[in-house]
């Protein structure tokens, strides 16, 4: 079995990725690997931030690892919140704060098209590989559903009528940006 450190302590992301990987790979979060650090995300792109997190953990442990960074890009807001999605309403903002700010900024805007993008950086035996997944959709005007996390209560993927927060994990994975990136990771690791 392949063992990887997932450079995050976001329990929701760990749960989503474990669900996708099944028993093929064993992943441990930072806390499960006894790594108690916060890794900065100082860059202007998702790829640079994912790479930074993976490189920090690889240098620290010399073990195969991966990191991801995900952003929501809203067309009518010039790509906001983008790379700042997790901190859109400030450094200590909650998911709720971020969603509220997004809805406020979209008030009165007809174009509510948005794209979720996930970038994964894998470092295996010192070699770095990048994987990307995207999901296009629409930001609705009010929150719906209580599953998922982040912007899930206001994001309806193209081809669906439910928000990510109204979907089971299996339903969400029919559309998910993170799943698309993780499938590329799995295919790479399986070859």
mmCIF file of C-alpha atoms in Angstrom:
data_model
loop_
_atom_site.group_PDB
_atom_site.id
_atom_site.type_symbol
_atom_site.label_atom_id
_atom_site.label_comp_id
_atom_site.label_asym_id
_atom_site.label_seq_id
_atom_site.Cartn_x
_atom_site.Cartn_y
_atom_site.Cartn_z
ATOM 1 C CA UNK A 1 0.000 0.000 0.000
ATOM 2 C CA UNK A 2 1.247 3.472 -0.828
ATOM 3 C CA UNK A 3 1.565 5.820 2.136
ATOM 4 C CA UNK A 4 1.399 9.573 1.691
ATOM 5 C CA UNK A 5 1.296 12.578 3.954
ATOM 6 C CA UNK A 6 -1.489 14.979 2.991
ATOM 7 C CA UNK A 7 -0.156 18.430 3.924
ATOM 8 C CA UNK A 8 -3.346 19.671 5.568
ATOM 9 C CA UNK A 9 -5.309 19.565 8.784
ATOM 10 C CA UNK A 10 -8.589 20.438 7.057
ATOM 11 C CA UNK A 11 -10.729 17.468 8.159
ATOM 12 C CA UNK A 12 -13.250 18.038 5.356
ATOM 13 C CA UNK A 13 -10.565 17.847 2.673
ATOM 14 C CA UNK A 14 -9.008 14.763 4.289
ATOM 15 C CA UNK A 15 -12.413 13.053 4.386
ATOM 16 C CA UNK A 16 -13.116 13.870 0.712
ATOM 17 C CA UNK A 17 -9.711 12.620 -0.451
ATOM 18 C CA UNK A 18 -9.872 9.445 1.669
ATOM 19 C CA UNK A 19 -13.320 8.718 0.230
ATOM 20 C CA UNK A 20 -11.853 8.942 -3.274
ATOM 21 C CA UNK A 21 -8.699 6.941 -2.557
ATOM 22 C CA UNK A 22 -10.506 4.097 -0.794
ATOM 23 C CA UNK A 23 -8.141 1.387 0.432
ATOM 24 C CA UNK A 24 -5.635 1.801 -2.402
ATOM 25 C CA UNK A 25 -3.575 4.392 -0.550
ATOM 26 C CA UNK A 26 -3.043 5.290 3.078
ATOM 27 C CA UNK A 27 -2.962 9.008 3.728
ATOM 28 C CA UNK A 28 -2.219 10.788 6.950
ATOM 29 C CA UNK A 29 -2.972 14.422 7.674
ATOM 30 C CA UNK A 30 -0.333 16.622 9.284
ATOM 31 C CA UNK A 31 -1.720 16.039 12.781
ATOM 32 C CA UNK A 32 -1.888 12.265 12.176
ATOM 33 C CA UNK A 33 1.778 12.472 11.138
ATOM 34 C CA UNK A 34 2.607 14.369 14.382
ATOM 35 C CA UNK A 35 3.446 17.508 12.409
ATOM 36 C CA UNK A 36 2.205 20.572 14.220
ATOM 37 C CA UNK A 37 2.919 23.507 11.918
ATOM 38 C CA UNK A 38 0.935 26.038 9.953
ATOM 39 C CA UNK A 39 2.271 26.444 6.448
ATOM 40 C CA UNK A 40 1.891 29.901 4.942
ATOM 41 C CA UNK A 41 0.157 30.386 1.599
ATOM 42 C CA UNK A 42 1.955 33.565 0.537
ATOM 43 C CA UNK A 43 1.702 33.245 -3.234
ATOM 44 C CA UNK A 44 -0.668 34.603 -5.867
ATOM 45 C CA UNK A 45 -1.436 31.256 -7.509
ATOM 46 C CA UNK A 46 -2.942 27.997 -6.283
ATOM 47 C CA UNK A 47 -0.052 26.051 -7.840
ATOM 48 C CA UNK A 48 2.602 28.041 -5.983
ATOM 49 C CA UNK A 49 0.772 27.634 -2.660
ATOM 50 C CA UNK A 50 0.222 23.882 -3.135
ATOM 51 C CA UNK A 51 3.886 23.482 -4.099
ATOM 52 C CA UNK A 52 5.061 25.474 -1.084
ATOM 53 C CA UNK A 53 3.065 23.277 1.311
ATOM 54 C CA UNK A 54 4.300 20.044 -0.271
ATOM 55 C CA UNK A 55 7.932 21.211 -0.338
ATOM 56 C CA UNK A 56 7.852 22.239 3.333
ATOM 57 C CA UNK A 57 6.548 18.824 4.386
ATOM 58 C CA UNK A 58 8.912 16.917 2.110
ATOM 59 C CA UNK A 59 11.931 18.855 3.459
ATOM 60 C CA UNK A 60 10.730 18.236 7.026
ATOM 61 C CA UNK A 61 9.987 14.505 6.681
ATOM 62 C CA UNK A 62 11.736 13.268 3.499
ATOM 63 C CA UNK A 63 8.529 11.257 2.913
ATOM 64 C CA UNK A 64 6.240 11.179 -0.104
ATOM 65 C CA UNK A 65 3.546 13.791 0.332
ATOM 66 C CA UNK A 66 1.049 15.961 -1.451
ATOM 67 C CA UNK A 67 -0.662 19.257 -0.840
ATOM 68 C CA UNK A 68 -3.541 20.996 -2.512
ATOM 69 C CA UNK A 69 -4.883 24.467 -2.812
ATOM 70 C CA UNK A 70 -8.387 25.234 -3.978
ATOM 71 C CA UNK A 71 -9.976 28.486 -5.013
ATOM 72 C CA UNK A 72 -13.336 29.727 -6.212
ATOM 73 C CA UNK A 73 -13.121 32.136 -9.131
ATOM 74 C CA UNK A 74 -16.227 34.247 -9.799
ATOM 75 C CA UNK A 75 -16.352 35.758 -13.292
ATOM 76 C CA UNK A 76 -18.119 39.037 -12.436
ATOM 77 C CA UNK A 77 -15.731 39.666 -9.530
ATOM 78 C CA UNK A 78 -12.621 39.461 -11.696
ATOM 79 C CA UNK A 79 -11.731 36.013 -10.343
ATOM 80 C CA UNK A 80 -12.323 36.767 -6.664
ATOM 81 C CA UNK A 81 -12.039 35.249 -4.151
ATOM 82 C CA UNK A 82 -9.522 33.095 -6.033
ATOM 83 C CA UNK A 83 -6.345 32.208 -4.206
ATOM 84 C CA UNK A 84 -7.704 34.034 -1.124
ATOM 85 C CA UNK A 85 -10.878 31.877 -0.950
ATOM 86 C CA UNK A 86 -10.190 30.548 2.558
ATOM 87 C CA UNK A 87 -9.370 34.052 3.870
ATOM 88 C CA UNK A 88 -11.761 36.113 1.745
ATOM 89 C CA UNK A 89 -13.373 37.857 4.718
ATOM 90 C CA UNK A 90 -10.096 38.111 6.671
ATOM 91 C CA UNK A 91 -7.365 35.955 8.203
ATOM 92 C CA UNK A 92 -9.570 34.396 10.902
ATOM 93 C CA UNK A 93 -12.760 34.289 8.841
ATOM 94 C CA UNK A 94 -15.129 31.340 9.084
ATOM 95 C CA UNK A 95 -16.652 29.611 6.061
ATOM 96 C CA UNK A 96 -19.854 31.474 6.909
ATOM 97 C CA UNK A 97 -18.054 34.855 6.898
ATOM 98 C CA UNK A 98 -16.522 34.123 3.498
ATOM 99 C CA UNK A 99 -19.856 33.069 1.965
ATOM 100 C CA UNK A 100 -21.610 36.136 3.398
ATOM 101 C CA UNK A 101 -18.976 38.441 1.878
ATOM 102 C CA UNK A 102 -19.269 36.689 -1.497
ATOM 103 C CA UNK A 103 -23.070 37.003 -1.533
ATOM 104 C CA UNK A 104 -22.848 40.677 -0.569
ATOM 105 C CA UNK A 105 -20.390 41.421 -3.395
ATOM 106 C CA UNK A 106 -22.642 39.606 -5.890
ATOM 107 C CA UNK A 107 -25.811 41.500 -4.965
ATOM 108 C CA UNK A 108 -27.371 42.940 -8.121
ATOM 109 C CA UNK A 109 -24.975 41.141 -10.477
ATOM 110 C CA UNK A 110 -26.596 39.146 -13.285
ATOM 111 C CA UNK A 111 -23.489 37.102 -14.100
ATOM 112 C CA UNK A 112 -23.011 34.616 -11.261
ATOM 113 C CA UNK A 113 -20.831 32.134 -13.172
ATOM 114 C CA UNK A 114 -17.966 30.675 -11.150
ATOM 115 C CA UNK A 115 -15.290 28.003 -11.337
ATOM 116 C CA UNK A 116 -13.824 25.923 -8.537
ATOM 117 C CA UNK A 117 -10.199 24.945 -9.194
ATOM 118 C CA UNK A 118 -8.032 22.504 -7.253
ATOM 119 C CA UNK A 119 -4.293 22.139 -7.736
ATOM 120 C CA UNK A 120 -2.472 19.195 -6.162
ATOM 121 C CA UNK A 121 1.308 19.081 -5.863
ATOM 122 C CA UNK A 122 2.729 15.595 -5.272
ATOM 123 C CA UNK A 123 6.323 15.049 -4.226
ATOM 124 C CA UNK A 124 7.299 11.405 -4.635
ATOM 125 C CA UNK A 125 10.939 10.407 -4.111
ATOM 126 C CA UNK A 126 11.872 14.062 -4.574
ATOM 127 C CA UNK A 127 10.039 14.387 -7.926
ATOM 128 C CA UNK A 128 7.329 17.026 -8.126
ATOM 129 C CA UNK A 129 4.153 16.601 -10.200
ATOM 130 C CA UNK A 130 1.148 18.953 -10.493
ATOM 131 C CA UNK A 131 -2.480 17.875 -11.070
ATOM 132 C CA UNK A 132 -5.467 20.157 -11.725
ATOM 133 C CA UNK A 133 -9.230 19.777 -11.543
ATOM 134 C CA UNK A 134 -11.959 22.325 -12.268
ATOM 135 C CA UNK A 135 -15.723 22.530 -11.903
ATOM 136 C CA UNK A 136 -17.828 25.256 -13.499
ATOM 137 C CA UNK A 137 -21.084 26.378 -11.943
ATOM 138 C CA UNK A 138 -23.189 29.225 -10.604
ATOM 139 C CA UNK A 139 -23.337 31.088 -7.297
ATOM 140 C CA UNK A 140 -26.936 31.194 -6.076
ATOM 141 C CA UNK A 141 -28.364 34.077 -4.022
ATOM 142 C CA UNK A 142 -29.024 32.169 -0.782
ATOM 143 C CA UNK A 143 -27.386 29.308 1.105
ATOM 144 C CA UNK A 144 -28.885 25.831 0.698
ATOM 145 C CA UNK A 145 -27.867 22.562 2.358
ATOM 146 C CA UNK A 146 -25.779 21.601 5.352
ATOM 147 C CA UNK A 147 -23.283 19.108 3.945
ATOM 148 C CA UNK A 148 -19.889 19.993 2.548
ATOM 149 C CA UNK A 149 -17.907 23.051 3.605
ATOM 150 C CA UNK A 150 -16.647 26.397 2.393
ATOM 151 C CA UNK A 151 -18.664 27.817 -0.487
ATOM 152 C CA UNK A 152 -20.595 24.554 -1.023
ATOM 153 C CA UNK A 153 -23.960 26.009 0.198
ATOM 154 C CA UNK A 154 -24.021 28.596 -2.632
ATOM 155 C CA UNK A 155 -22.350 26.699 -5.499
ATOM 156 C CA UNK A 156 -24.463 24.757 -8.013
ATOM 157 C CA UNK A 157 -22.288 22.887 -10.521
ATOM 158 C CA UNK A 158 -23.237 23.047 -14.190
ATOM 159 C CA UNK A 159 -25.652 20.219 -14.973
ATOM 160 C CA UNK A 160 -27.045 20.030 -11.417
ATOM 161 C CA UNK A 161 -29.924 21.673 -9.548
ATOM 162 C CA UNK A 162 -28.595 21.087 -6.017
ATOM 163 C CA UNK A 163 -25.759 22.927 -4.311
ATOM 164 C CA UNK A 164 -22.671 20.969 -3.268
ATOM 165 C CA UNK A 165 -23.968 21.328 0.321
ATOM 166 C CA UNK A 166 -27.196 19.515 -0.630
ATOM 167 C CA UNK A 167 -25.323 16.563 -2.155
ATOM 168 C CA UNK A 168 -23.947 13.404 -0.604
ATOM 169 C CA UNK A 169 -20.220 12.934 -1.110
ATOM 170 C CA UNK A 170 -20.876 10.474 -3.955
ATOM 171 C CA UNK A 171 -23.210 12.966 -5.662
ATOM 172 C CA UNK A 172 -20.706 15.805 -5.221
ATOM 173 C CA UNK A 173 -17.975 13.635 -6.706
ATOM 174 C CA UNK A 174 -19.894 13.425 -9.992
ATOM 175 C CA UNK A 175 -18.847 17.083 -10.502
ATOM 176 C CA UNK A 176 -16.086 17.852 -8.001
ATOM 177 C CA UNK A 177 -12.969 19.796 -8.929
ATOM 178 C CA UNK A 178 -11.106 18.052 -6.095
ATOM 179 C CA UNK A 179 -12.163 14.628 -7.375
ATOM 180 C CA UNK A 180 -10.915 15.442 -10.867
ATOM 181 C CA UNK A 181 -7.496 16.396 -9.479
ATOM 182 C CA UNK A 182 -7.387 13.377 -7.127
ATOM 183 C CA UNK A 183 -8.275 10.983 -9.981
ATOM 184 C CA UNK A 184 -5.269 12.336 -11.905
ATOM 185 C CA UNK A 185 -3.142 11.790 -8.769
ATOM 186 C CA UNK A 186 -4.444 8.211 -8.408
ATOM 187 C CA UNK A 187 -3.791 7.444 -12.090
ATOM 188 C CA UNK A 188 -0.253 8.759 -11.764
ATOM 189 C CA UNK A 189 0.454 6.765 -8.591
ATOM 190 C CA UNK A 190 -1.053 3.610 -10.111
ATOM 191 C CA UNK A 191 1.303 3.613 -13.111
#
